Amino acid sequence: MKEFMNEDFLLETPVAKWLYQWAEKMPIFDYHNHLCAKEIYENHNYKNITHVWLGADHYKWRILRSNGYTEDFVTGNKDDYEKFLAFATTIPYTIGNPMYHWTHLELQRFFGINTPLNAKTAKDIYDKCNKLLQTQAFKVQRLIERSNVVAMCTTDDPKDDLKYHKLLHEENFSCKVMPTFRPDNLIHIEKPFFSEYLKILNDLNYKVNNVHDVLMFLADRIEYFNQNNCRLSDHGLDIMMYQEATIEEVDVVFQKAINQEQLTFDELSKYKGYILNFLGKQYYK
């Protein structure tokens, strides 16, 4: 019987196998991830496989929600094994989705586990993974080195001080860890988190009371990120919105958002289009 997802998985021709012999040796330049610079710098061992897999992976969260699990199994207060078991129970339903393949490739390549994950195998796989995760080979920096990652770009909010990026740079870690500028919190002013974000900025002594303040804050932080090895920006945009507007018109929209008033599509188009146009010019500069 052919081994489940063996080392030639997806390599169905001699040419594919020959090409992969070269590709697998190449260094990885990871231009987008949600890894934590603090965790990389501190180089700790993860507590268990739930923390590695489900701690911050919104793709895994999404399939749990799609399978009917309540939020306490996803980001809530269920214990770590209960969350892992929910994921293991869900995985067989994802055949045909890349999540199924990613999950089993990770089990095979990192943990040497070739058993398909499901509710029946969950406990054994959970225990085997957790035992390995406590070893030196599974410290955060060693995992990155084992994967032959030579450069990576984390995803960072404009307000971040980039403390751990600086420390990693000073430490000369073998992988270059660079920040990415992600200003979504100041662009999606219709979202519930917008008002709270402005309060956080205020607590950090950034006074953002109008659109001019927004532009000055963004320009200042882009310069700061640039000085700390940032070379990329990242935007989570559901759709591209733009309408021609003056800064006075855009400020009216901003003030409505501060007051938590309902914003129209046209108003959002004016605000978001104006800010994105400004950012594009700053990035170019």
XYZ file of N, CA, C and O in Angstrom, residues 102-278:
708
model
N -1.566 20.779 4.485
C -0.624 21.510 5.340
C -0.461 20.810 6.686
O 0.653 20.631 7.177
N -1.592 20.440 7.264
C -1.568 19.823 8.591
C -0.733 18.553 8.600
O 0.141 18.364 9.456
N -0.963 17.688 7.631
C -0.253 16.412 7.634
C 1.200 16.539 7.177
O 2.068 15.789 7.642
N 1.473 17.504 6.306
C 2.878 17.744 5.943
C 3.673 18.238 7.148
O 4.825 17.847 7.352
N 3.060 19.085 7.960
C 3.744 19.565 9.166
C 3.979 18.427 10.153
O 5.058 18.322 10.755
N 2.989 17.571 10.322
C 3.158 16.424 11.215
C 4.286 15.518 10.723
O 5.088 15.011 11.520
N 4.365 15.325 9.414
C 5.381 14.438 8.860
C 6.775 15.062 8.887
O 7.737 14.458 9.370
N 6.890 16.274 8.365
C 8.208 16.876 8.168
C 8.859 17.320 9.472
O 10.084 17.282 9.603
N 8.065 17.776 10.426
C 8.643 18.270 11.685
C 8.613 17.228 12.797
O 9.555 17.128 13.583
N 7.539 16.448 12.865
C 7.362 15.541 14.000
C 7.553 14.067 13.654
O 7.546 13.216 14.543
N 7.731 13.762 12.357
C 7.912 12.368 11.960
C 6.668 11.527 12.171
O 6.758 10.306 12.362
N 5.500 12.143 12.129
C 4.233 11.443 12.361
C 3.508 11.275 11.026
O 3.167 12.255 10.362
N 3.283 10.025 10.620
C 2.639 9.732 9.344
C 1.188 9.299 9.494
O 0.519 8.981 8.510
N 0.697 9.278 10.719
C -0.676 8.866 10.987
C -1.646 9.999 10.660
O -1.428 11.133 11.085
N -2.719 9.721 9.922
C -3.716 10.773 9.671
C -4.335 11.273 10.979
O -4.609 10.486 11.887
N -4.538 12.560 11.061
C -5.107 13.170 12.266
C -6.630 13.087 12.236
O -7.265 13.482 11.255
N -7.204 12.594 13.314
C -8.659 12.568 13.475
C -8.961 12.447 14.965
O -8.038 12.468 15.802
N -10.218 12.319 15.300
C -10.598 12.269 16.715
C -9.981 11.068 17.434
O -9.608 11.157 18.609
N -9.851 9.932 16.733
C -9.323 8.725 17.358
C -7.815 8.799 17.588
O -7.290 8.246 18.555
N -7.101 9.449 16.681
C -5.632 9.516 16.791
C -5.155 10.768 17.530
O -3.956 10.933 17.774
N -6.067 11.651 17.889
C -5.711 12.967 18.435
C -4.837 12.873 19.682
O -3.813 13.558 19.780
N -5.218 12.045 20.652
C -4.496 12.008 21.930
C -3.060 11.534 21.744
O -2.112 12.121 22.293
N -2.867 10.485 20.959
C -1.519 9.961 20.723
C -0.654 10.991 20.011
O 0.502 11.218 20.385
N -1.205 11.639 18.990
C -0.453 12.657 18.245
C -0.167 13.869 19.130
O 0.943 14.419 19.105
N -1.135 14.262 19.924
C -0.966 15.390 20.855
C 0.210 15.128 21.803
O 1.081 15.984 21.975
N 0.253 13.945 22.382
C 1.315 13.612 23.338
C 2.681 13.530 22.667
O 3.688 14.020 23.217
N 2.748 12.924 21.475
C 4.029 12.812 20.759
C 4.571 14.198 20.379
O 5.758 14.484 20.550
N 3.696 15.047 19.864
C 4.116 16.400 19.475
C 4.597 17.190 20.694
O 5.643 17.859 20.638
N 3.863 17.104 21.783
C 4.208 17.886 22.973
C 5.547 17.464 23.560
O 6.303 18.297 24.063
N 5.845 16.185 23.495
C 7.133 15.699 23.996
C 8.281 16.271 23.172
O 9.287 16.748 23.715
N 8.127 16.262 21.853
C 9.162 16.805 20.981
C 9.303 18.313 21.133
O 10.409 18.860 21.049
N 8.194 18.988 21.368
C 8.217 20.450 21.474
C 9.019 20.946 22.671
O 9.377 22.132 22.724
N 9.324 20.102 23.599
C 10.108 20.510 24.765
C 11.611 20.324 24.569
O 12.402 20.628 25.457
N 12.030 19.841 23.397
C 13.444 19.586 23.136
C 14.123 20.808 22.515
O 13.463 21.723 22.015
N 15.455 20.804 22.509
C 16.229 21.902 21.929
C 15.924 22.085 20.438
O 15.909 23.206 19.936
N 15.685 20.987 19.744
C 15.448 21.051 18.300
C 14.161 21.788 17.957
O 13.954 22.183 16.800
N 13.289 21.984 18.950
C 12.006 22.635 18.690
C 11.909 24.019 19.326
O 10.816 24.565 19.444
N 13.034 24.594 19.714
C 13.024 25.994 20.103
C 12.704 26.840 18.864
O 12.966 26.421 17.729
N 12.154 28.008 19.081
C 11.644 28.813 17.969
C 12.717 29.087 16.918
O 12.521 28.843 15.719
N 13.887 29.571 17.343
C 14.927 29.905 16.377
C 15.429 28.671 15.649
O 15.742 28.718 14.450
N 15.493 27.552 16.341
C 15.969 26.319 15.698
C 14.972 25.842 14.646
O 15.379 25.337 13.594
N 13.689 25.993 14.898
C 12.685 25.617 13.905
C 12.842 26.441 12.632
O 12.724 25.928 11.518
N 13.121 27.731 12.802
C 13.321 28.615 11.646
C 14.567 28.200 10.876
O 14.568 28.121 9.642
N 15.645 27.915 11.603
C 16.896 27.500 10.952
C 16.738 26.162 10.247
O 17.243 25.976 9.135
N 16.045 25.222 10.891
C 15.816 23.911 10.281
C 15.032 24.023 8.981
O 15.179 23.200 8.074
N 14.191 25.028 8.891
C 13.378 25.236 7.689
C 14.136 26.004 6.613
O 13.582 26.283 5.543
N 15.381 26.377 6.902
C 16.230 27.092 5.952
C 15.641 28.445 5.548
O 15.704 28.852 4.393
N 15.032 29.113 6.524
C 14.494 30.455 6.282
C 15.615 31.466 6.528
O 16.182 31.517 7.620
N 15.946 32.256 5.524
C 17.041 33.215 5.656
C 16.538 34.643 5.860
O 17.287 35.515 6.303
N 15.266 34.892 5.511
C 14.696 36.222 5.727
C 13.191 36.078 5.873
O 12.564 35.263 5.190
N 12.616 36.859 6.777
C 11.170 36.824 6.955
C 10.655 38.210 7.312
O 11.365 39.026 7.908
N 9.414 38.461 6.917
C 8.769 39.742 7.195
C 7.531 39.494 8.056
O 6.576 38.866 7.606
N 7.579 39.970 9.288
C 6.438 39.847 10.179
C 5.375 40.887 9.794
O 5.594 41.710 8.919
N 4.234 40.845 10.450
C 3.143 41.784 10.168
C 2.943 42.674 11.389
O 2.638 42.177 12.470
N 3.123 43.999 11.232
C 3.226 44.868 12.402
C 2.377 46.131 12.266
O 2.310 46.750 11.207
N 1.773 46.505 13.368
C 0.957 47.709 13.418
C 1.854 48.956 13.467
O 2.942 48.908 14.058
N 1.424 50.061 12.871
C 2.246 51.285 12.872
C 2.691 51.754 14.254
O 3.756 52.369 14.388
N 1.900 51.481 15.293
C 2.257 51.949 16.632
C 3.355 51.115 17.291
O 3.913 51.521 18.318
N 3.680 49.945 16.721
C 4.655 49.054 17.357
C 6.027 49.711 17.460
O 6.475 50.400 16.531
N 6.699 49.469 18.595
C 8.024 50.076 18.776
C 9.137 49.265 18.118
O 10.276 49.719 18.049
N 8.819 48.068 17.626
C 9.775 47.203 16.925
C 10.968 46.817 17.802
O 12.053 46.519 17.310
N 10.750 46.814 19.106
C 11.816 46.506 20.065
C 12.508 45.188 19.744
O 13.751 45.109 19.730
N 11.731 44.158 19.478
C 12.330 42.833 19.304
C 12.944 42.652 17.923
O 13.868 41.847 17.755
N 12.487 43.403 16.958
C 13.178 43.421 15.664
C 14.577 44.011 15.833
O 15.555 43.511 15.264
N 14.667 45.070 16.618
C 15.965 45.697 16.867
C 16.897 44.736 17.596
O 18.090 44.616 17.264
N 16.370 44.049 18.609
C 17.193 43.118 19.387
C 17.673 41.951 18.523
O 18.826 41.521 18.641
N 16.802 41.447 17.662
C 17.205 40.363 16.765
C 18.279 40.831 15.791
O 19.208 40.082 15.465
N 18.163 42.067 15.336
C 19.168 42.624 14.434
C 20.514 42.733 15.136
O 21.564 42.393 14.568
N 20.489 43.181 16.382
C 21.726 43.312 17.157
C 22.332 41.948 17.486
O 23.556 41.810 17.585
N 21.463 40.952 17.648
C 21.923 39.611 18.016
C 22.531 38.871 16.824
O 23.202 37.850 16.989
N 22.303 39.382 15.609
C 22.780 38.728 14.397
C 22.235 37.314 14.242
O 22.970 36.379 13.907
N 20.949 37.168 14.529
C 20.277 35.887 14.292
C 20.436 35.524 12.819
O 20.390 36.382 11.950
N 20.628 34.238 12.536
C 20.932 33.794 11.174
C 19.845 34.150 10.171
O 20.112 34.316 8.978
N 18.610 34.273 10.627
C 17.500 34.686 9.765
C 17.244 36.180 9.972
O 17.117 36.644 11.099
N 17.156 36.910 8.888
C 16.874 38.339 8.969
C 15.377 38.533 9.193
O 14.553 38.128 8.357
N 15.006 39.126 10.336
C 13.596 39.322 10.685
C 13.250 40.798 10.521
O 13.746 41.649 11.263
N 12.410 41.099 9.529
C 12.077 42.481 9.196
C 10.595 42.753 9.432
O 9.761 41.873 9.226
N 10.264 43.965 9.850
C 8.850 44.299 10.049
C 8.148 44.630 8.742
O 8.786 44.972 7.744
N 6.836 44.528 8.755
C 5.985 44.943 7.641
C 4.961 45.947 8.176
O 4.385 45.750 9.239
N 4.761 47.012 7.452
C 3.869 48.102 7.868
C 2.433 47.754 7.496
O 2.080 47.657 6.317
N 1.563 47.553 8.505
C 0.161 47.178 8.250
C -0.776 48.155 8.964
O -1.093 47.997 10.141
N -1.243 49.178 8.260
C -2.027 50.249 8.892
C -3.538 50.047 8.867
O -4.304 51.018 8.904
N -4.017 48.813 8.823
C -5.459 48.553 8.706
C -6.288 49.267 9.773
O -7.410 49.704 9.510
N -5.748 49.357 10.980
C -6.529 49.918 12.089
C -6.876 51.383 11.891
O -7.827 51.886 12.513
N -6.143 52.092 11.041
C -6.458 53.490 10.749
C -7.176 53.658 9.418
O -7.563 54.773 9.062
N -7.337 52.573 8.690
C -8.020 52.645 7.400
C -9.472 52.193 7.527
O -10.384 52.823 6.989
N -9.700 51.144 8.288
C -11.051 50.598 8.410
C -11.797 51.290 9.553
O -12.061 50.707 10.598
N -12.139 52.546 9.300
C -12.728 53.362 10.366
C -14.172 52.982 10.682
O -14.738 53.460 11.670
N -14.761 52.118 9.861
C -16.131 51.673 10.124
C -16.182 50.491 11.096
O -17.251 50.102 11.558
N -15.012 49.934 11.425
C -14.956 48.740 12.270
C -15.083 49.106 13.753
O -14.689 50.204 14.176
N -15.577 48.178 14.566
C -15.753 48.459 16.000
C -14.462 48.788 16.727
O -14.481 49.534 17.713
N -13.340 48.272 16.237
C -12.077 48.484 16.955
C -11.480 49.869 16.724
O -10.508 50.244 17.382
N -12.049 50.665 15.816
C -11.429 51.946 15.453
C -11.333 52.897 16.639
O -10.273 53.470 16.912
N -12.409 53.077 17.376
C -12.404 54.005 18.516
C -11.413 53.557 19.580
O -10.690 54.383 20.163
N -11.364 52.269 19.825
C -10.428 51.742 20.818
C -8.990 51.960 20.377
O -8.110 52.258 21.189
N -8.745 51.834 19.085
C -7.398 52.043 18.563
C -6.943 53.488 18.769
O -5.799 53.740 19.152
N -7.841 54.433 18.556
C -7.499 55.842 18.787
C -7.157 56.093 20.256
O -6.254 56.875 20.574
N -7.863 55.411 21.168
C -7.557 55.541 22.596
C -6.166 55.006 22.910
O -5.420 55.581 23.707
N -5.808 53.899 22.271
C -4.469 53.326 22.472
C -3.404 54.305 21.988
O -2.395 54.533 22.662
N -3.630 54.903 20.817
C -2.675 55.892 20.298
C -2.551 57.077 21.249
O -1.450 57.586 21.479
N -3.683 57.514 21.794
C -3.683 58.626 22.741
C -2.864 58.285 23.988
O -2.096 59.108 24.492
N -2.994 57.037 24.463
C -2.222 56.586 25.629
C -0.728 56.545 25.334
O 0.098 56.649 26.249
N -0.391 56.395 24.049
C 1.016 56.383 23.636
C 1.496 57.784 23.259
O 2.566 57.940 22.681
N 0.667 58.791 23.592
C 0.993 60.201 23.340
C 0.976 60.583 21.858
O 1.655 61.528 21.440
N 0.217 59.850 21.073
C -0.048 60.257 19.697
C -1.440 60.880 19.672
O -2.438 60.196 19.903
N -1.516 62.165 19.423
C -2.797 62.871 19.398
C -3.349 62.827 17.973
O -2.856 63.517 17.079
N -4.351 62.006 17.776
C -4.941 61.855 16.444
C -6.389 62.336 16.518
O -7.309 61.580 16.827
N -6.568 63.625 16.228
C -7.882 64.253 16.368
C -8.538 64.623 15.047
O -9.712 64.980 15.009
N -7.770 64.555 13.971
C -8.308 64.901 12.663
C -7.498 64.170 11.590
O -6.512 63.488 11.891
N -7.895 64.346 10.337
C -7.231 63.620 9.256
C -5.781 64.072 9.084
O -4.896 63.259 8.778
N -5.516 65.338 9.302
C -4.132 65.807 9.209
C -3.254 65.058 10.217
O -2.126 64.655 9.900
N -3.769 64.846 11.425
C -3.028 64.088 12.435
C -2.792 62.644 11.979
O -1.723 62.074 12.211
N -3.798 62.064 11.330
C -3.652 60.703 10.809
C -2.507 60.634 9.807
O -1.641 59.753 9.870
N -2.473 61.583 8.883
C -1.438 61.600 7.846
C -0.054 61.791 8.452
O 0.900 61.119 8.047
N 0.054 62.684 9.414
C 1.350 62.941 10.047
C 1.826 61.729 10.845
O 3.008 61.381 10.828
N 0.886 61.076 11.516
C 1.228 59.865 12.267
C 1.738 58.784 11.323
O 2.784 58.159 11.569
N 1.013 58.555 10.241
C 1.410 57.509 9.296
C 2.763 57.819 8.656
O 3.617 56.935 8.539
N 2.971 59.072 8.259
C 4.249 59.444 7.641
C 5.407 59.251 8.618
O 6.475 58.745 8.249
N 5.188 59.642 9.873
C 6.223 59.498 10.892
C 6.554 58.025 11.138
O 7.719 57.636 11.224
N 5.525 57.182 11.211
C 5.762 55.768 11.495
C 6.362 55.041 10.297
O 7.171 54.115 10.468
N 6.011 55.442 9.088
C 6.639 54.850 7.905
C 8.134 55.126 7.928
O 8.959 54.242 7.655
N 8.514 56.344 8.274
C 9.938 56.691 8.363
C 10.629 55.859 9.439
O 11.743 55.353 9.237
N 9.961 55.694 10.582
C 10.525 54.905 11.679
C 10.691 53.444 11.260
O 11.744 52.829 11.501
N 9.673 52.880 10.618
C 9.768 51.501 10.144
C 10.886 51.364 9.121
O 11.644 50.391 9.128
N 10.985 52.336 8.233
C 12.023 52.302 7.209
C 13.418 52.279 7.834
O 14.319 51.575 7.370
N 13.599 53.043 8.891
C 14.885 53.078 9.586
C 15.200 51.756 10.292
O 16.351 51.499 10.650
N 14.160 50.940 10.485
C 14.343 49.657 11.165
C 14.101 48.468 10.227
O 13.507 47.471 10.602
N 14.580 48.642 8.989
C 14.657 47.557 7.998
C 13.321 47.130 7.402
O 13.231 46.073 6.789
N 12.275 47.923 7.566
C 11.007 47.612 6.919
C 11.094 47.989 5.437
O 11.506 49.103 5.112
N 10.712 47.080 4.569
C 10.723 47.346 3.132
C 9.391 46.995 2.478
O 9.253 47.090 1.263
N 8.412 46.565 3.283
C 7.128 46.150 2.735
C 5.969 46.752 3.519
O 6.099 47.026 4.712
N 4.861 46.947 2.841
C 3.597 47.259 3.512
C 2.619 46.141 3.210
O 2.809 45.361 2.280
N 1.563 46.073 3.994
C 0.572 45.011 3.841
C -0.791 45.585 4.193
O -0.929 46.282 5.201
N -1.772 45.342 3.346
C -3.115 45.882 3.562
C -4.165 44.791 3.420
O -4.148 44.044 2.442
N -5.055 44.694 4.400
C -6.180 43.787 4.297
C -7.380 44.547 3.747
O -8.092 45.235 4.488
N -7.606 44.466 2.445
C -8.671 45.229 1.790
C -9.689 44.270 1.185
O -9.352 43.478 0.308
N -10.923 44.330 1.676
C -11.974 43.489 1.100
C -12.273 43.913 -0.336
O -12.441 43.076 -1.221
N -12.364 45.200 -0.547
C -12.527 45.757 -1.892
C -11.704 47.032 -1.963
O -11.352 47.626 -0.946
N -11.389 47.453 -3.193
C -10.656 48.696 -3.384
C -11.671 49.834 -3.503
O -12.548 49.795 -4.371
N -11.561 50.824 -2.609
C -12.533 51.913 -2.570
C -11.833 53.234 -2.867
O -10.771 53.519 -2.301
N -12.446 54.047 -3.727
C -11.870 55.364 -4.016
C -12.929 56.299 -4.570
O -13.703 55.936 -5.459
N -12.951 57.503 -4.010
C -13.685 58.618 -4.599
C -12.845 59.869 -4.392
O -12.244 60.060 -3.331
N -12.810 60.694 -5.399
C -12.068 61.958 -5.302
C -12.646 62.792 -4.159
O -13.868 62.907 -4.014
N -11.758 63.354 -3.331
C -12.229 64.153 -2.193
C -11.140 65.103 -1.738
O -9.949 64.846 -1.914
N -11.549 66.215 -1.135
C -10.597 67.142 -0.519
C -10.318 66.661 0.902
O -11.075 65.862 1.471
N -9.265 67.197 1.478
C -8.939 66.804 2.850
C -10.030 67.261 3.816
O -10.287 66.602 4.832
N -10.692 68.368 3.493
C -11.797 68.847 4.342
C -12.959 67.848 4.330
O -13.554 67.551 5.382
N -13.275 67.315 3.146
C -14.350 66.324 3.051
C -13.988 65.050 3.811
O -14.824 64.451 4.501
N -12.733 64.652 3.682
C -12.267 63.429 4.350
C -12.299 63.617 5.862
O -12.638 62.686 6.613
N -11.988 64.814 6.320
C -12.001 65.059 7.766
C -13.417 64.990 8.329
O -13.615 64.552 9.465
N -14.403 65.413 7.551
C -15.798 65.298 7.988
C -16.144 63.823 8.232
O -16.784 63.472 9.230
N -15.688 62.954 7.335
C -15.929 61.511 7.490
C -15.223 61.002 8.743
O -15.797 60.232 9.528
N -13.995 61.451 8.959
C -13.218 61.017 10.126
C -13.916 61.418 11.420
O -13.991 60.626 12.369
N -14.420 62.629 11.454
C -15.107 63.103 12.663
C -16.379 62.295 12.925
O -16.717 62.003 14.087
N -17.077 61.907 11.875
C -18.256 61.061 12.049
C -17.859 59.703 12.629
O -18.556 59.149 13.487
N -16.724 59.191 12.166
C -16.250 57.897 12.679
C -15.882 58.006 14.155
O -16.186 57.103 14.941
N -15.236 59.093 14.535
C -14.891 59.303 15.944
C -16.156 59.304 16.811
O -16.169 58.755 17.920
N -17.205 59.893 16.278
C -18.475 59.972 17.012
C -19.332 58.721 16.840
O -20.489 58.695 17.269
N -18.736 57.709 16.196
C -19.394 56.416 15.994
C -20.710 56.539 15.248
O -21.690 55.840 15.530
N -20.720 57.449 14.261
C -21.888 57.599 13.403
C -21.797 56.646 12.211
O -20.699 56.250 11.805
N -22.936 56.268 11.668
C -22.974 55.372 10.518
C -22.368 56.066 9.301
O -22.677 57.229 9.010
N -21.491 55.360 8.579
C -20.838 55.923 7.405
C -21.384 55.275 6.140
O -21.608 54.066 6.095
N -21.582 56.089 5.106
C -22.078 55.572 3.836
C -20.922 55.001 3.019
O -19.741 55.240 3.304
N -21.274 54.263 1.970
C -20.260 53.716 1.062
C -19.441 54.846 0.442
O -18.218 54.748 0.326
N -20.118 55.929 0.036
C -19.413 57.057 -0.573
C -18.426 57.691 0.414
O -17.306 58.061 0.036
N -18.858 57.824 1.655
C -17.971 58.426 2.663
C -16.749 57.551 2.914
O -15.620 58.057 3.006
N -16.961 56.255 3.011
C -15.835 55.342 3.191
C -14.901 55.375 1.988
O -13.676 55.307 2.133
N -15.472 55.492 0.802
C -14.662 55.553 -0.412
C -13.781 56.794 -0.427
O -12.628 56.757 -0.863
N -14.325 57.910 0.031
C -13.542 59.146 0.095
C -12.407 59.028 1.109
O -11.257 59.370 0.823
N -12.728 58.526 2.301
C -11.709 58.426 3.347
C -10.637 57.407 2.977
O -9.432 57.719 2.985
N -11.047 56.194 2.656
C -10.073 55.138 2.384
C -9.249 55.445 1.136
O -8.033 55.219 1.111
N -9.915 55.952 0.112
C -9.185 56.297 -1.106
C -8.141 57.370 -0.858
O -7.012 57.289 -1.356
N -8.485 58.371 -0.069
C -7.556 59.461 0.235
C -6.347 58.939 1.021
O -5.198 59.262 0.704
N -6.617 58.132 2.038
C -5.524 57.613 2.883
C -4.622 56.681 2.089
O -3.392 56.756 2.175
N -5.215 55.800 1.292
C -4.401 54.861 0.519
C -3.561 55.583 -0.531
O -2.410 55.212 -0.786
N -4.123 56.623 -1.126
C -3.367 57.417 -2.096
C -2.175 58.090 -1.406
O -1.048 58.098 -1.932
N -2.414 58.623 -0.209
C -1.332 59.234 0.569
C -0.245 58.198 0.902
O 0.951 58.450 0.757
